[in-house]
Tab-separated table of C-alpha atoms in Angstrom:
chain	number	residue	atom	x	y	z
H	126	UNK	CA	0.443	0.446	0.013
H	127	UNK	CA	0.941	3.674	-0.788
H	128	UNK	CA	1.804	6.117	1.659
H	129	UNK	CA	1.322	9.545	0.759
H	130	UNK	CA	2.845	10.719	4.748
H	131	UNK	CA	5.343	8.431	4.053
H	132	UNK	CA	6.000	9.874	0.596
H	133	UNK	CA	5.857	13.564	1.496
H	134	UNK	CA	7.903	12.638	4.217
H	135	UNK	CA	10.823	11.091	1.911
H	136	UNK	CA	10.870	13.567	-0.090
H	137	UNK	CA	11.496	16.151	3.104
H	138	UNK	CA	13.660	13.513	4.779
H	139	UNK	CA	16.360	13.379	1.218
H	140	UNK	CA	15.476	17.006	-0.244
H	141	UNK	CA	16.548	18.233	3.407
H	142	UNK	CA	19.731	15.701	2.854
H	143	UNK	CA	20.343	17.030	-0.454
H	144	UNK	CA	20.264	20.752	1.089
H	145	UNK	CA	22.705	19.854	3.693
H	146	UNK	CA	25.464	18.375	1.210
H	147	UNK	CA	24.952	21.131	-1.584
H	148	UNK	CA	25.600	23.479	1.591
H	149	UNK	CA	28.649	21.848	2.586
H	150	UNK	CA	30.039	21.500	-1.182
H	151	UNK	CA	29.823	24.925	-1.568
H	152	UNK	CA	31.387	26.070	1.323
H	153	UNK	CA	34.178	23.964	0.686
H	154	UNK	CA	34.590	25.557	-2.712
H	155	UNK	CA	34.369	29.095	-1.074
H	156	UNK	CA	36.845	28.176	0.777
H	157	UNK	CA	39.231	26.825	-1.547
H	158	UNK	CA	38.456	30.588	-3.780
H	159	UNK	CA	39.385	32.198	-0.401
H	160	UNK	CA	42.543	30.071	0.388
H	161	UNK	CA	43.708	30.927	-3.038
H	162	UNK	CA	43.519	34.386	-1.595
H	163	UNK	CA	42.388	37.923	-2.607
H	164	UNK	CA	46.094	39.083	-3.412
H	165	UNK	CA	45.739	41.790	-7.464
H	166	UNK	CA	49.141	40.890	-8.553
H	167	UNK	CA	48.657	39.839	-12.284
H	168	UNK	CA	50.538	35.828	-11.466
H	169	UNK	CA	49.241	33.070	-13.001
H	170	UNK	CA	51.660	30.342	-10.373
H	171	UNK	CA	49.852	27.545	-8.468
H	172	UNK	CA	47.336	29.006	-6.565
H	173	UNK	CA	47.654	32.286	-8.151
H	174	UNK	CA	44.840	34.836	-9.833
H	175	UNK	CA	44.254	32.549	-12.335
H	176	UNK	CA	43.241	29.770	-9.799
H	177	UNK	CA	41.910	31.943	-7.925
H	178	UNK	CA	39.509	32.759	-11.016
H	179	UNK	CA	38.566	29.536	-11.380
H	180	UNK	CA	37.829	28.450	-8.246
H	181	UNK	CA	35.192	31.602	-8.430
H	182	UNK	CA	33.813	31.092	-11.278
H	183	UNK	CA	32.943	27.276	-10.451
H	184	UNK	CA	31.546	28.108	-7.698
H	185	UNK	CA	29.046	30.287	-9.932
H	186	UNK	CA	28.548	27.488	-12.685
H	187	UNK	CA	27.891	25.539	-9.466
H	188	UNK	CA	25.219	28.089	-7.664
H	189	UNK	CA	23.571	28.415	-11.150
H	190	UNK	CA	23.241	24.659	-11.494
H	191	UNK	CA	22.048	23.765	-8.204
H	192	UNK	CA	19.832	27.033	-8.246
H	193	UNK	CA	16.530	24.922	-10.013
H	194	UNK	CA	17.689	21.730	-7.388
H	195	UNK	CA	17.814	23.945	-4.179
H	196	UNK	CA	13.857	25.768	-4.526
H	197	UNK	CA	12.377	21.860	-5.391
H	198	UNK	CA	14.188	20.602	-2.413
H	199	UNK	CA	12.226	23.695	-0.288
H	200	UNK	CA	9.223	23.126	-2.217
H	201	UNK	CA	10.045	19.448	-0.668
H	202	UNK	CA	10.630	20.569	3.023
H	203	UNK	CA	8.220	23.087	2.812
H	204	UNK	CA	5.060	21.012	1.899
H	205	UNK	CA	6.149	18.320	5.015
H	206	UNK	CA	5.906	21.944	7.830
H	207	UNK	CA	2.951	22.653	6.716
H	208	UNK	CA	1.546	19.367	6.952
H	209	UNK	CA	3.579	19.404	10.764
H	210	UNK	CA	2.325	22.735	11.796
H	211	UNK	CA	-0.613	23.761	9.500
H	212	UNK	CA	0.269	27.144	7.526
H	213	UNK	CA	-0.016	29.851	10.186
H	214	UNK	CA	2.041	26.991	12.350
H	215	UNK	CA	-1.269	26.696	14.929
H	216	UNK	CA	-2.570	24.317	12.358
H	217	UNK	CA	-1.797	20.850	11.104
H	218	UNK	CA	-0.630	17.624	12.517
H	219	UNK	CA	0.337	19.631	15.916
H	220	UNK	CA	-2.964	20.456	16.612
H	221	UNK	CA	-4.908	17.403	14.721
H	222	UNK	CA	-2.541	14.879	17.149
H	223	UNK	CA	-0.304	16.413	19.177
H	224	UNK	CA	3.051	18.849	19.164
H	225	UNK	CA	4.808	15.680	20.005
H	226	UNK	CA	3.637	13.496	16.945
H	227	UNK	CA	5.018	16.580	14.599
H	228	UNK	CA	8.262	16.841	17.048
H	229	UNK	CA	8.796	13.303	16.118
H	230	UNK	CA	8.186	13.899	12.403
H	231	UNK	CA	10.609	16.549	12.541
H	232	UNK	CA	13.248	15.396	13.836
H	233	UNK	CA	13.613	12.092	11.847
H	234	UNK	CA	12.632	13.430	8.487
H	235	UNK	CA	13.135	17.608	8.978
H	236	UNK	CA	16.131	17.292	10.770
H	237	UNK	CA	17.114	13.601	9.906
H	238	UNK	CA	17.613	12.043	12.944
H	239	UNK	CA	17.578	8.707	13.798
H	240	UNK	CA	14.892	7.206	15.954
H	241	UNK	CA	17.905	7.001	18.482
H	242	UNK	CA	18.718	10.563	18.355
H	243	UNK	CA	15.243	12.109	18.098
H	244	UNK	CA	14.049	9.764	21.323
H	245	UNK	CA	17.039	10.886	23.124
H	246	UNK	CA	15.747	14.594	22.298
H	247	UNK	CA	12.427	14.887	23.019
H	248	UNK	CA	12.976	12.034	26.492
H	249	UNK	CA	10.813	9.292	24.437
H	250	UNK	CA	11.363	5.562	24.086
H	251	UNK	CA	12.287	4.777	21.175
H	252	UNK	CA	9.273	2.474	20.922
H	253	UNK	CA	6.815	5.449	21.888
H	254	UNK	CA	8.582	7.259	18.610
H	255	UNK	CA	8.194	5.281	16.481
H	256	UNK	CA	4.285	4.693	17.559
H	257	UNK	CA	3.900	8.237	17.370
H	258	UNK	CA	5.024	8.013	13.883
H	259	UNK	CA	3.475	5.157	12.686
H	260	UNK	CA	0.390	7.413	14.650
H	261	UNK	CA	0.702	9.963	12.406
H	262	UNK	CA	1.423	9.203	9.096
H	263	UNK	CA	-1.759	6.721	9.211
H	264	UNK	CA	-4.023	9.582	10.405
H	265	UNK	CA	-2.360	11.880	7.394
H	266	UNK	CA	-2.824	9.031	5.065
H	267	UNK	CA	-6.464	8.439	6.718
H	268	UNK	CA	-7.394	12.695	6.410
H	269	UNK	CA	-5.806	13.617	3.463
H	270	UNK	CA	-3.261	16.275	2.665
H	271	UNK	CA	-5.580	19.383	2.735
H	272	UNK	CA	-7.282	18.496	5.791
H	273	UNK	CA	-4.010	17.331	7.376
H	274	UNK	CA	-2.489	20.817	6.520
H	275	UNK	CA	-5.690	22.014	8.267
H	276	UNK	CA	-5.562	20.649	11.967
H	277	UNK	CA	-8.699	17.814	10.982
């Protein structure tokens, strides 16, 4: 059986991971460009202006390539957050079930935490965390995405 809830939150988890990877790669590229220095001399020895220009060009190209992907990733995360907290942060699963249900899904799927790390963070057993996740998924599958967003 296909689970709407599982699809929404697995997509969000994957998107969250991809955004994290994108940030790591971009930060590494930026650090490389900065490490090559900001001198204004016109030399092309290794580590010189030509290397820095290539590094900055690579950053710009990468950023342009990733822009549309990042938009899709953010949309996937936003979709899951709307289901958790509604459009106004007063509805969603947090209102229809409990803030605990929303927090568990947030930790596992948006913040990419393990079941064990989630349990430690929310001070419940791993079994309780799994139960809350299953209850939330069942509820979303039963009422549908729009009703879940509305807090029904």
